[in-house]
Amino acid sequence: MSYDFNEAKECLVNSYNFLEPVISYGNGVYLYDTNNNKYLDFTSGIGVNSLGYNHKTWIESTTNQMKTLQHSSNIFLNNTTVKLAKKLTKISEMSKVFLANSGAEANEGAIKLARKYSYDKYGKGRSTILSLVQSFHGRTITTLKATGQDKFHQYFFPFTEGFNYINANDLDDFKAKLTSDVCAIMLEAIQGEGGVLPLNKEFVQSLVEICNEKDILVIFDEVQCGIGRTGKMFGYNNFDINADIVTVAKGLGAGLPIGGVLCSKKVENVFNPGDHGSTFGGNPVACAGALVVLDTLCTEKSFDEISKKGAYVKDLLTKSNNHQILEVRGMGLMIGIKTKCSPSLVQKEALKNGLLVLTAGKDTVRLLPPLIISNDELKYGIDILLNVLNSINQ
Ligand SMILES: Cc1ncc(COP(=O)(O)O)c(C=O)c1O
């Protein structure tokens, strides 16, 4: 049974701008629609399918787990979840992890953790979280408020209190808003949804130094730019600093829902039984897949390859001197192309030509290809994109 586009939309809430093809299956770095049209995927399901589609080891690992233990609740421990927690904390150089199911859920956990840390140590009234203008942290009532974009602060009042926003890369703005009620700051090393906007290293280093002095917790939201995407384990590893709390999701799941709140030593014992929880969090099948992600993508060799592939794409784009390209930004395989023409138009035209890309912010085409993609596949996709850009008269 296969559905056409309009039929497919009928019983789904109208909360997404669905694109036309109904996807049928995926293989490698390609997706196929119900008419068997083939698309090179530069979206990875918005940063999720880091291993592409139908990855042999990932399928084996999740299938074996599926046949053994599908779920056991968090009242009991199970070997696979513990194995992931051990490996993830080791690679991340963090102390402990709380496992959840999504990016927003991970960020909710991080916010609760930061507020409880401050409450335990300083009492009431020190609970404000700073975040950055143009950030994106999720779709729950609290993570929407943590998101520094006014367009997300409509309709759903009242939002959670205790958030304030600073301009990215503006240390003076940070200092001005660092009032005595602040307990933490939440940042993306590269703002993804906001427009593929990387933070600058000096800003981050100075900010972290001040935070450490004042016992303000530094939370990095690595939901989109973490797990190897930028050519390092985490986007913030590009800045030579340490974080107190790190959130992960998307790419760790590679196709199954997972999220995590990684805790440094400082915050590892803040939660006590009953303070936080999640029925599905740390599901063993998702953890079995995540273990393959860590083994395959989170090694120095793989980070190096991802960095080189990213540099290759940037080189192809900048050397093309394409008249529609105003700027190429990003790190590793998280790349933003600021275009003269509308990024949504580029996305639609690319799709017609067998290439899937994302947009970000108002003026940016966003590329998040699977991290296992080859240089030939990258070249093939960039050629399509450049031809599409050339064909647009805007
Ligand atoms: C940086 C960042 N944080 C949080 C989220 C929310 O993640 P999820 O959709 O899994 O809740 C996203 C999703 O795009 C994201 O990019």
Coordinates of C-alpha atoms in Angstrom, one line a residue, residues 1-323:
M1 CA 0.0 0.0 0.0
S2 CA 1.4 3.4 -0.9
Y3 CA -0.1 6.8 -0.2
D4 CA -0.1 9.8 -2.5
F5 CA 1.0 13.1 -0.9
N6 CA -2.5 14.6 -0.3
E7 CA -3.8 11.4 1.1
A8 CA -0.8 11.0 3.3
K9 CA -1.4 14.4 4.9
E10 CA -5.0 13.9 5.6
C11 CA -4.8 12.4 9.2
L12 CA -1.6 14.1 10.3
V13 CA -1.7 17.4 12.3
N14 CA -0.8 20.2 10.0
S15 CA 2.3 21.2 12.0
Y16 CA 4.9 20.7 9.3
N17 CA 5.5 22.1 5.8
F18 CA 5.7 18.6 4.3
L19 CA 7.7 18.4 1.1
E20 CA 6.1 16.5 -1.8
P21 CA 7.7 13.1 -2.1
V22 CA 6.4 10.3 0.3
I23 CA 9.5 8.4 1.3
S24 CA 9.5 4.7 0.9
Y25 CA 13.0 3.4 1.8
G26 CA 16.6 4.4 2.2
N27 CA 19.9 2.8 1.3
G28 CA 23.4 4.3 1.9
V29 CA 23.2 8.0 1.4
Y30 CA 20.1 7.8 -0.8
L31 CA 16.3 7.9 -0.1
Y32 CA 13.7 6.6 -2.5
D33 CA 10.1 7.8 -2.8
T34 CA 7.0 5.7 -3.4
N35 CA 7.5 6.2 -7.2
N36 CA 11.0 4.9 -6.8
N37 CA 12.6 8.2 -7.6
K38 CA 16.1 8.4 -6.0
Y39 CA 17.3 11.3 -3.9
L40 CA 20.8 12.0 -2.6
D41 CA 20.3 13.0 1.0
F42 CA 22.1 16.0 2.3
T43 CA 19.7 16.3 5.3
S44 CA 20.3 13.0 7.3
G45 CA 16.7 13.4 8.7
I46 CA 17.8 16.8 10.2
G47 CA 21.1 15.5 11.6
V48 CA 19.9 12.1 12.7
N49 CA 20.9 9.5 10.1
S50 CA 24.6 10.0 10.6
L51 CA 25.3 6.4 9.4
G52 CA 23.0 6.9 6.4
Y53 CA 20.3 4.3 5.8
N54 CA 20.3 0.5 6.1
H55 CA 23.8 0.6 7.8
K56 CA 24.7 -3.1 8.2
T57 CA 26.2 -3.1 11.7
W58 CA 23.6 -0.7 13.1
I59 CA 20.8 -2.9 11.7
E60 CA 22.4 -6.0 13.2
S61 CA 23.0 -4.5 16.6
T62 CA 19.5 -3.0 16.9
T63 CA 17.8 -6.2 15.5
N64 CA 19.8 -8.4 17.9
Q65 CA 18.7 -6.2 20.8
M66 CA 15.1 -6.2 19.6
K67 CA 15.2 -10.0 19.7
T68 CA 16.6 -10.0 23.2
L69 CA 15.2 -7.2 25.3
Q70 CA 13.0 -4.4 23.9
H71 CA 12.4 -2.4 27.1
S72 CA 12.7 -3.0 30.8
S73 CA 11.8 0.4 32.4
N74 CA 14.4 2.3 34.4
I75 CA 13.5 0.5 37.6
F76 CA 15.9 -2.2 36.3
L77 CA 19.3 -1.8 34.8
N78 CA 20.2 -3.6 31.6
N79 CA 23.6 -4.4 30.0
T80 CA 23.1 -2.5 26.8
T81 CA 22.0 0.8 28.4
V82 CA 24.9 0.6 30.9
K83 CA 27.4 -0.2 28.1
L84 CA 26.2 2.9 26.2
A85 CA 26.4 5.1 29.3
K86 CA 30.0 3.9 30.0
K87 CA 31.1 4.4 26.5
L88 CA 29.4 7.7 26.0
T89 CA 30.7 9.2 29.2
K90 CA 34.2 7.9 28.4
I91 CA 34.4 9.4 24.9
S92 CA 32.8 12.6 26.1
E93 CA 35.1 12.9 29.1
M94 CA 32.1 13.5 31.3
S95 CA 31.2 11.8 34.5
K96 CA 27.6 10.5 34.2
V97 CA 24.7 10.6 31.8
F98 CA 20.9 10.8 32.1
L99 CA 19.3 9.1 29.0
A100 CA 16.2 10.5 27.4
N101 CA 14.4 10.3 24.0
S102 CA 14.9 13.6 22.2
G103 CA 16.8 16.9 22.1
A104 CA 14.0 18.9 23.8
E105 CA 13.8 16.3 26.5
A106 CA 17.5 16.4 27.0
N107 CA 17.5 20.2 27.3
E108 CA 14.6 20.1 29.7
G109 CA 16.7 17.7 31.8
A110 CA 19.7 20.0 31.6
I111 CA 17.6 23.1 32.7
K112 CA 16.3 21.2 35.7
L113 CA 19.7 20.0 36.6
A114 CA 21.2 23.5 36.4
R115 CA 18.4 24.9 38.5
K116 CA 18.7 22.2 41.2
Y117 CA 22.4 22.6 41.4
S118 CA 22.0 26.3 42.1
Y119 CA 19.1 25.8 44.5
D120 CA 21.0 23.1 46.5
K121 CA 24.0 25.4 46.8
Y122 CA 22.6 29.0 46.9
G123 CA 18.9 28.6 47.7
K124 CA 15.9 30.2 45.9
G125 CA 16.2 33.1 43.4
R126 CA 19.2 32.0 41.4
S127 CA 17.5 30.2 38.6
T128 CA 17.7 32.3 35.4
I129 CA 19.2 30.6 32.4
L130 CA 20.8 32.8 29.7
S131 CA 20.7 31.6 26.1
L132 CA 21.6 33.2 22.8
V133 CA 19.6 35.2 20.4
Q134 CA 18.8 33.1 17.3
S135 CA 19.3 29.8 19.3
F136 CA 17.0 26.8 19.1
H137 CA 16.5 24.4 22.0
G138 CA 13.3 22.5 21.4
R139 CA 9.5 22.6 21.2
T140 CA 8.3 22.1 24.8
I141 CA 7.0 25.1 26.7
T142 CA 10.3 25.5 28.6
T143 CA 12.7 24.8 25.7
L144 CA 10.7 27.1 23.5
K145 CA 11.3 29.8 26.1
A146 CA 15.0 28.9 26.2
T147 CA 15.0 29.4 22.4
G148 CA 16.2 33.0 21.7
Q149 CA 13.8 33.7 18.8
D150 CA 10.7 35.8 19.4
K151 CA 8.7 34.0 16.7
F152 CA 8.7 30.9 19.0
H153 CA 7.3 32.9 22.0
Q154 CA 3.7 33.2 20.7
Y155 CA 0.3 31.6 21.4
F156 CA 1.4 29.2 24.1
F157 CA 1.4 31.5 27.1
P158 CA 2.3 31.3 29.9
F159 CA 5.8 30.1 29.1
T160 CA 8.3 29.0 31.8
E161 CA 9.8 32.0 33.6
G162 CA 13.5 32.6 34.2
F163 CA 15.2 33.0 30.7
N164 CA 17.1 35.9 29.3
Y165 CA 18.9 36.3 26.0
I166 CA 22.3 37.6 24.9
N167 CA 23.7 38.3 21.5
A168 CA 26.1 35.7 20.2
N169 CA 29.7 36.7 20.2
D170 CA 29.0 39.8 22.3
L171 CA 30.9 39.6 25.6
D172 CA 29.7 43.0 26.7
D173 CA 26.0 41.9 26.3
F174 CA 26.8 38.8 28.3
K175 CA 28.4 40.8 31.1
A176 CA 25.5 43.2 31.2
K177 CA 23.0 40.4 31.6
L178 CA 25.0 38.4 34.1
T179 CA 22.8 39.5 37.0
S180 CA 22.9 37.8 40.5
D181 CA 19.9 35.5 39.6
V182 CA 21.7 33.8 36.7
C183 CA 22.6 30.1 37.3
A184 CA 23.5 28.9 33.9
I185 CA 24.1 29.7 30.2
M186 CA 23.0 27.4 27.4
L187 CA 24.7 27.6 24.0
E188 CA 25.0 25.8 20.7
A189 CA 28.6 25.8 19.4
I190 CA 27.0 26.3 15.9
Q191 CA 23.5 27.5 15.9
G192 CA 21.8 25.0 13.5
E193 CA 18.1 26.0 13.0
G194 CA 19.2 29.7 13.6
G195 CA 21.2 29.7 10.3
V196 CA 24.4 27.6 10.8
L197 CA 26.1 30.3 12.8
P198 CA 29.3 29.2 14.6
L199 CA 30.3 30.9 17.8
N200 CA 33.7 32.5 17.9
K201 CA 36.4 30.9 20.0
E202 CA 37.6 34.0 21.9
F203 CA 34.0 34.8 22.9
V204 CA 33.4 31.3 24.2
Q205 CA 36.7 31.1 26.0
S206 CA 36.1 34.4 27.8
L207 CA 32.5 33.5 28.6
V208 CA 33.5 30.2 30.1
E209 CA 36.2 31.8 32.2
I210 CA 33.8 34.2 33.7
C211 CA 31.2 31.4 34.3
N212 CA 33.8 29.3 36.0
E213 CA 34.7 32.2 38.3
K214 CA 31.1 32.8 39.3
D215 CA 29.9 29.2 39.4
I216 CA 27.5 29.8 36.5
L217 CA 27.0 26.4 34.8
V218 CA 27.9 26.2 31.1
I219 CA 25.5 24.0 29.2
F220 CA 26.3 23.1 25.6
D221 CA 23.3 22.0 23.5
E222 CA 25.0 19.5 21.2
V223 CA 21.8 18.1 19.9
Q224 CA 22.5 19.1 16.3
C225 CA 26.3 19.8 16.1
G226 CA 27.5 17.0 18.4
I227 CA 28.5 13.3 17.9
G228 CA 31.1 13.9 15.3
R229 CA 29.1 16.3 13.1
T230 CA 31.7 19.1 13.2
G231 CA 34.8 16.8 13.0
K232 CA 35.1 16.6 16.8
M233 CA 33.1 14.7 19.3
F234 CA 31.2 17.9 20.2
G235 CA 31.0 21.3 18.5
Y236 CA 32.4 23.0 21.7
N237 CA 35.6 20.8 21.4
N238 CA 36.6 23.3 18.7
F239 CA 36.9 26.0 21.4
D240 CA 39.3 24.2 23.8
I241 CA 37.0 24.6 26.8
N242 CA 35.1 22.3 29.2
A243 CA 31.4 22.2 29.7
D244 CA 29.5 21.5 32.9
I245 CA 26.5 19.9 31.1
V246 CA 26.2 18.7 27.5
T247 CA 23.0 17.6 25.8
V248 CA 22.9 15.1 22.9
A249 CA 20.2 13.5 20.7
K250 CA 19.8 13.3 16.9
G251 CA 23.0 11.9 15.5
L252 CA 23.5 9.6 18.5
G253 CA 20.2 7.8 17.6
A254 CA 21.1 7.5 13.9
G255 CA 17.4 6.5 13.2
L256 CA 16.0 5.7 16.6
P257 CA 14.9 8.2 19.3
I258 CA 17.5 8.9 22.0
G259 CA 18.7 11.9 24.0
G260 CA 21.1 12.4 26.8
V261 CA 22.2 14.9 29.5
L262 CA 25.9 14.5 30.1
C263 CA 27.1 15.6 33.5
S264 CA 30.5 16.8 34.6
K265 CA 31.8 15.8 38.1
K266 CA 30.4 19.1 39.4
V267 CA 26.8 18.2 38.7
E268 CA 26.9 14.4 38.7
N269 CA 25.1 14.0 42.1
V270 CA 22.6 16.8 41.8
F271 CA 19.6 14.5 40.9
N272 CA 18.4 12.2 43.6
P273 CA 15.8 9.4 43.0
G274 CA 12.5 11.0 42.1
D275 CA 14.0 14.3 40.8
H276 CA 13.9 13.3 37.2
G277 CA 12.9 10.4 35.0
S278 CA 11.6 9.1 31.6
T279 CA 9.8 5.9 30.8
F280 CA 11.4 5.3 27.5
G281 CA 14.7 7.0 28.2
G282 CA 17.7 4.8 27.6
N283 CA 15.6 2.2 25.7
P284 CA 18.0 -0.7 25.0
V285 CA 17.2 -0.9 21.3
A286 CA 18.1 2.8 20.8
C287 CA 21.2 2.3 23.0
A288 CA 22.3 -0.7 20.9
G289 CA 22.2 1.5 17.8
A290 CA 23.9 4.4 19.6
L291 CA 26.8 2.0 20.5
V292 CA 27.4 1.4 16.8
V293 CA 27.4 5.2 16.2
L294 CA 30.0 5.7 18.8
D295 CA 32.2 2.8 17.6
T296 CA 31.9 3.9 13.9
L297 CA 31.9 7.6 14.0
C298 CA 33.4 8.8 17.3
T299 CA 37.1 7.9 16.7
E300 CA 40.0 10.2 15.9
K301 CA 40.2 8.7 12.5
S302 CA 36.6 9.3 11.7
F303 CA 36.7 12.9 13.1
D304 CA 39.6 13.6 10.8
E305 CA 37.8 12.2 7.8
I306 CA 34.7 14.3 8.6
S307 CA 36.8 17.4 8.9
K308 CA 38.4 16.7 5.5
K309 CA 35.1 16.0 3.8
G310 CA 33.7 19.3 5.3
A311 CA 36.8 21.2 4.0
Y312 CA 36.3 19.5 0.6
V313 CA 32.7 20.7 0.3
K314 CA 33.5 24.2 1.4
D315 CA 36.3 24.3 -1.2
L316 CA 33.9 23.2 -4.0
L317 CA 31.4 25.8 -3.0
T318 CA 33.8 28.7 -2.6
K319 CA 35.8 28.0 -5.7
S320 CA 32.7 27.8 -7.8
N321 CA 32.3 31.6 -7.5
N322 CA 28.6 30.9 -7.9
H323 CA 26.7 34.2 -8.2

